[in-house]
């Protein structure tokens, strides 16, 4: 009986530890995502471009709602089950978000020449940029070919 109780305690501790690690990882990724949105100034810039100053809460709620929905969809294996033609609707919204995110990142990349000048890396700027580009391409290919197929 003591052995069975010990096994139950170990299983409970293992489950609790996994839950804590999962929550900690989720908080880390979520806070990094929010920090990136804040650093890139994505939502205020979007509000400014669309001249929808009174609706900034809608933009923030849309980002939050989308993140929560897709986290749950991934976690619980939700499948939309829509016909292929209707899948274009969320694909367009996803493409718009990724495009805006990429545009915000390119604005932030203007920091690289200034940083290279301050650190006296100006002769190596092209090599630095190529290393970043090739690293991103290699990482994307590894993810796509190794983990997705």
PDB file of C-alpha atoms in Angstrom:
ATOM      1  CA  UNK A   1       0.000   0.000   0.000  1.00  0.00           C
ATOM      2  CA  UNK A   2       2.860   2.385   0.801  1.00  0.00           C
ATOM      3  CA  UNK A   3       4.458   1.676  -2.552  1.00  0.00           C
ATOM      4  CA  UNK A   4       1.229   2.489  -4.406  1.00  0.00           C
ATOM      5  CA  UNK A   5       0.887   5.745  -2.447  1.00  0.00           C
ATOM      6  CA  UNK A   6       4.502   6.656  -3.260  1.00  0.00           C
ATOM      7  CA  UNK A   7       3.864   6.055  -6.971  1.00  0.00           C
ATOM      8  CA  UNK A   8       0.764   8.275  -6.827  1.00  0.00           C
ATOM      9  CA  UNK A   9       2.744  11.054  -5.133  1.00  0.00           C
ATOM     10  CA  UNK A  10       5.524  10.816  -7.722  1.00  0.00           C
ATOM     11  CA  UNK A  11       2.979  10.929 -10.571  1.00  0.00           C
ATOM     12  CA  UNK A  12       1.273  13.945  -8.989  1.00  0.00           C
ATOM     13  CA  UNK A  13       4.617  15.733  -8.542  1.00  0.00           C
ATOM     14  CA  UNK A  14       5.593  14.919 -12.138  1.00  0.00           C
ATOM     15  CA  UNK A  15       2.284  16.279 -13.440  1.00  0.00           C
ATOM     16  CA  UNK A  16       2.598  19.406 -11.316  1.00  0.00           C
ATOM     17  CA  UNK A  17       6.165  19.980 -12.487  1.00  0.00           C
ATOM     18  CA  UNK A  18       5.117  19.577 -16.126  1.00  0.00           C
ATOM     19  CA  UNK A  19       2.276  22.052 -15.610  1.00  0.00           C
ATOM     20  CA  UNK A  20       4.609  24.598 -14.014  1.00  0.00           C
ATOM     21  CA  UNK A  21       7.184  24.183 -16.814  1.00  0.00           C
ATOM     22  CA  UNK A  22       4.441  24.511 -19.444  1.00  0.00           C
ATOM     23  CA  UNK A  23       3.035  27.652 -17.855  1.00  0.00           C
ATOM     24  CA  UNK A  24       6.510  29.144 -17.448  1.00  0.00           C
ATOM     25  CA  UNK A  25       7.287  28.468 -21.110  1.00  0.00           C
ATOM     26  CA  UNK A  26       3.968  29.971 -22.152  1.00  0.00           C
ATOM     27  CA  UNK A  27       4.579  33.075 -20.080  1.00  0.00           C
ATOM     28  CA  UNK A  28       8.087  33.420 -21.518  1.00  0.00           C
ATOM     29  CA  UNK A  29       6.926  33.124 -25.125  1.00  0.00           C
ATOM     30  CA  UNK A  30       3.895  35.341 -24.531  1.00  0.00           C
ATOM     31  CA  UNK A  31       5.878  38.060 -22.823  1.00  0.00           C
ATOM     32  CA  UNK A  32       8.510  37.942 -25.580  1.00  0.00           C
ATOM     33  CA  UNK A  33       5.758  38.321 -28.191  1.00  0.00           C
ATOM     34  CA  UNK A  34       4.235  41.266 -26.342  1.00  0.00           C
ATOM     35  CA  UNK A  35       7.660  42.835 -25.870  1.00  0.00           C
ATOM     36  CA  UNK A  36       8.324  42.482 -29.586  1.00  0.00           C
ATOM     37  CA  UNK A  37       4.985  44.109 -30.412  1.00  0.00           C
ATOM     38  CA  UNK A  38       5.817  46.954 -28.044  1.00  0.00           C
ATOM     39  CA  UNK A  39       9.357  47.412 -29.373  1.00  0.00           C
ATOM     40  CA  UNK A  40       8.133  47.359 -32.965  1.00  0.00           C
ATOM     41  CA  UNK A  41       5.311  49.751 -32.044  1.00  0.00           C
ATOM     42  CA  UNK A  42       3.054  47.709 -34.321  1.00  0.00           C
ATOM     43  CA  UNK A  43      -0.386  48.487 -32.919  1.00  0.00           C
ATOM     44  CA  UNK A  44       0.073  52.266 -32.486  1.00  0.00           C
ATOM     45  CA  UNK A  45       1.585  52.449 -35.967  1.00  0.00           C
ATOM     46  CA  UNK A  46      -1.359  50.503 -37.395  1.00  0.00           C
ATOM     47  CA  UNK A  47      -3.799  52.822 -35.610  1.00  0.00           C
ATOM     48  CA  UNK A  48      -1.922  55.819 -36.971  1.00  0.00           C
ATOM     49  CA  UNK A  49      -1.912  54.501 -40.551  1.00  0.00           C
ATOM     50  CA  UNK A  50      -5.625  53.672 -40.527  1.00  0.00           C
ATOM     51  CA  UNK A  51      -6.553  56.890 -38.673  1.00  0.00           C
ATOM     52  CA  UNK A  52      -8.695  54.826 -36.296  1.00  0.00           C
ATOM     53  CA  UNK A  53      -7.534  56.427 -33.043  1.00  0.00           C
ATOM     54  CA  UNK A  54     -10.812  55.737 -31.239  1.00  0.00           C
ATOM     55  CA  UNK A  55     -10.692  52.056 -32.195  1.00  0.00           C
ATOM     56  CA  UNK A  56      -7.229  51.170 -30.914  1.00  0.00           C
ATOM     57  CA  UNK A  57      -8.830  48.815 -28.396  1.00  0.00           C
ATOM     58  CA  UNK A  58     -10.325  46.847 -31.277  1.00  0.00           C
ATOM     59  CA  UNK A  59      -6.860  46.284 -32.757  1.00  0.00           C
ATOM     60  CA  UNK A  60      -5.469  45.199 -29.393  1.00  0.00           C
ATOM     61  CA  UNK A  61      -8.433  42.893 -28.777  1.00  0.00           C
ATOM     62  CA  UNK A  62      -8.079  41.373 -32.244  1.00  0.00           C
ATOM     63  CA  UNK A  63      -4.403  40.545 -31.621  1.00  0.00           C
ATOM     64  CA  UNK A  64      -5.206  39.100 -28.192  1.00  0.00           C
ATOM     65  CA  UNK A  65      -8.229  37.144 -29.431  1.00  0.00           C
ATOM     66  CA  UNK A  66      -6.310  35.736 -32.378  1.00  0.00           C
ATOM     67  CA  UNK A  67      -3.406  34.677 -30.194  1.00  0.00           C
ATOM     68  CA  UNK A  68      -5.713  33.013 -27.664  1.00  0.00           C
ATOM     69  CA  UNK A  69      -7.769  31.269 -30.337  1.00  0.00           C
ATOM     70  CA  UNK A  70      -4.765  29.879 -32.188  1.00  0.00           C
ATOM     71  CA  UNK A  71      -3.086  28.766 -28.952  1.00  0.00           C
ATOM     72  CA  UNK A  72      -6.218  26.823 -28.039  1.00  0.00           C
ATOM     73  CA  UNK A  73      -6.590  25.505 -31.593  1.00  0.00           C
ATOM     74  CA  UNK A  74      -3.033  24.223 -31.519  1.00  0.00           C
ATOM     75  CA  UNK A  75      -3.270  22.824 -27.986  1.00  0.00           C
ATOM     76  CA  UNK A  76      -6.588  21.026 -28.437  1.00  0.00           C
ATOM     77  CA  UNK A  77      -6.186  20.079 -32.106  1.00  0.00           C
ATOM     78  CA  UNK A  78      -9.124  22.112 -33.370  1.00  0.00           C
ATOM     79  CA  UNK A  79      -9.712  21.820 -37.100  1.00  0.00           C
ATOM     80  CA  UNK A  80     -11.882  24.352 -38.915  1.00  0.00           C
ATOM     81  CA  UNK A  81     -13.244  21.857 -41.437  1.00  0.00           C
ATOM     82  CA  UNK A  82     -14.102  24.621 -43.894  1.00  0.00           C
ATOM     83  CA  UNK A  83     -14.111  24.077 -47.636  1.00  0.00           C
ATOM     84  CA  UNK A  84     -10.848  25.072 -49.310  1.00  0.00           C
ATOM     85  CA  UNK A  85     -12.295  28.292 -50.742  1.00  0.00           C
ATOM     86  CA  UNK A  86     -13.276  29.596 -47.311  1.00  0.00           C
ATOM     87  CA  UNK A  87      -9.795  29.004 -45.939  1.00  0.00           C
ATOM     88  CA  UNK A  88      -8.686  31.996 -47.990  1.00  0.00           C
ATOM     89  CA  UNK A  89     -10.384  34.296 -45.456  1.00  0.00           C
ATOM     90  CA  UNK A  90      -8.170  33.489 -42.447  1.00  0.00           C
ATOM     91  CA  UNK A  91      -5.179  33.133 -44.792  1.00  0.00           C
ATOM     92  CA  UNK A  92      -5.601  36.727 -45.967  1.00  0.00           C
ATOM     93  CA  UNK A  93      -5.783  38.016 -42.384  1.00  0.00           C
ATOM     94  CA  UNK A  94      -2.743  35.952 -41.465  1.00  0.00           C
ATOM     95  CA  UNK A  95      -0.854  37.295 -44.470  1.00  0.00           C
ATOM     96  CA  UNK A  96      -1.741  40.892 -43.590  1.00  0.00           C
ATOM     97  CA  UNK A  97      -0.498  40.413 -40.031  1.00  0.00           C
ATOM     98  CA  UNK A  98       2.754  38.762 -41.123  1.00  0.00           C
ATOM     99  CA  UNK A  99       3.283  41.479 -43.730  1.00  0.00           C
ATOM    100  CA  UNK A 100       2.809  44.237 -41.161  1.00  0.00           C
ATOM    101  CA  UNK A 101       5.101  42.422 -38.770  1.00  0.00           C
ATOM    102  CA  UNK A 102       7.787  42.096 -41.462  1.00  0.00           C
ATOM    103  CA  UNK A 103       7.428  45.784 -42.358  1.00  0.00           C
ATOM    104  CA  UNK A 104       7.856  46.718 -38.698  1.00  0.00           C
ATOM    105  CA  UNK A 105      10.957  44.550 -38.489  1.00  0.00           C
ATOM    106  CA  UNK A 106      12.487  46.245 -41.521  1.00  0.00           C
ATOM    107  CA  UNK A 107      11.992  49.610 -39.833  1.00  0.00           C
ATOM    108  CA  UNK A 108      13.796  48.289 -36.774  1.00  0.00           C
ATOM    109  CA  UNK A 109      16.645  46.979 -38.941  1.00  0.00           C
ATOM    110  CA  UNK A 110      17.694  50.596 -39.514  1.00  0.00           C
ATOM    111  CA  UNK A 111      19.362  50.214 -36.136  1.00  0.00           C
ATOM    112  CA  UNK A 112      21.999  47.877 -37.596  1.00  0.00           C
ATOM    113  CA  UNK A 113      24.007  50.490 -39.527  1.00  0.00           C
ATOM    114  CA  UNK A 114      24.045  52.799 -36.499  1.00  0.00           C
ATOM    115  CA  UNK A 115      25.080  49.954 -34.221  1.00  0.00           C
ATOM    116  CA  UNK A 116      27.813  48.832 -36.613  1.00  0.00           C
ATOM    117  CA  UNK A 117      29.157  52.379 -36.780  1.00  0.00           C
ATOM    118  CA  UNK A 118      29.264  52.697 -32.978  1.00  0.00           C
ATOM    119  CA  UNK A 119      30.953  49.302 -32.571  1.00  0.00           C
ATOM    120  CA  UNK A 120      33.305  49.958 -35.494  1.00  0.00           C
ATOM    121  CA  UNK A 121      31.875  47.044 -37.452  1.00  0.00           C
ATOM    122  CA  UNK A 122      31.100  49.099 -40.551  1.00  0.00           C
ATOM    123  CA  UNK A 123      33.472  47.077 -42.795  1.00  0.00           C
ATOM    124  CA  UNK A 124      31.661  43.924 -41.682  1.00  0.00           C
ATOM    125  CA  UNK A 125      28.076  45.215 -42.119  1.00  0.00           C
ATOM    126  CA  UNK A 126      27.431  43.243 -45.301  1.00  0.00           C
ATOM    127  CA  UNK A 127      28.780  40.068 -43.679  1.00  0.00           C
ATOM    128  CA  UNK A 128      26.606  40.693 -40.616  1.00  0.00           C
ATOM    129  CA  UNK A 129      23.481  41.134 -42.728  1.00  0.00           C
ATOM    130  CA  UNK A 130      24.282  38.080 -44.858  1.00  0.00           C
ATOM    131  CA  UNK A 131      24.823  36.004 -41.724  1.00  0.00           C
ATOM    132  CA  UNK A 132      21.403  37.083 -40.449  1.00  0.00           C
ATOM    133  CA  UNK A 133      19.709  36.339 -43.775  1.00  0.00           C
ATOM    134  CA  UNK A 134      21.420  32.983 -44.272  1.00  0.00           C
ATOM    135  CA  UNK A 135      20.699  32.009 -40.664  1.00  0.00           C
ATOM    136  CA  UNK A 136      17.013  32.796 -41.120  1.00  0.00           C
ATOM    137  CA  UNK A 137      16.866  30.874 -44.405  1.00  0.00           C
ATOM    138  CA  UNK A 138      18.732  27.899 -42.932  1.00  0.00           C
ATOM    139  CA  UNK A 139      16.490  27.873 -39.851  1.00  0.00           C
ATOM    140  CA  UNK A 140      13.355  28.034 -41.978  1.00  0.00           C
ATOM    141  CA  UNK A 141      14.556  25.233 -44.249  1.00  0.00           C
ATOM    142  CA  UNK A 142      15.523  23.040 -41.310  1.00  0.00           C
ATOM    143  CA  UNK A 143      12.132  23.617 -39.705  1.00  0.00           C
ATOM    144  CA  UNK A 144      10.284  22.948 -42.936  1.00  0.00           C
ATOM    145  CA  UNK A 145      12.283  19.949 -44.154  1.00  0.00           C
ATOM    146  CA  UNK A 146      13.126  18.327 -40.828  1.00  0.00           C
ATOM    147  CA  UNK A 147      10.177  18.973 -38.540  1.00  0.00           C
ATOM    148  CA  UNK A 148       7.234  19.573 -40.878  1.00  0.00           C
ATOM    149  CA  UNK A 149       7.648  16.736 -43.395  1.00  0.00           C
TER     150      UNK A 149
END
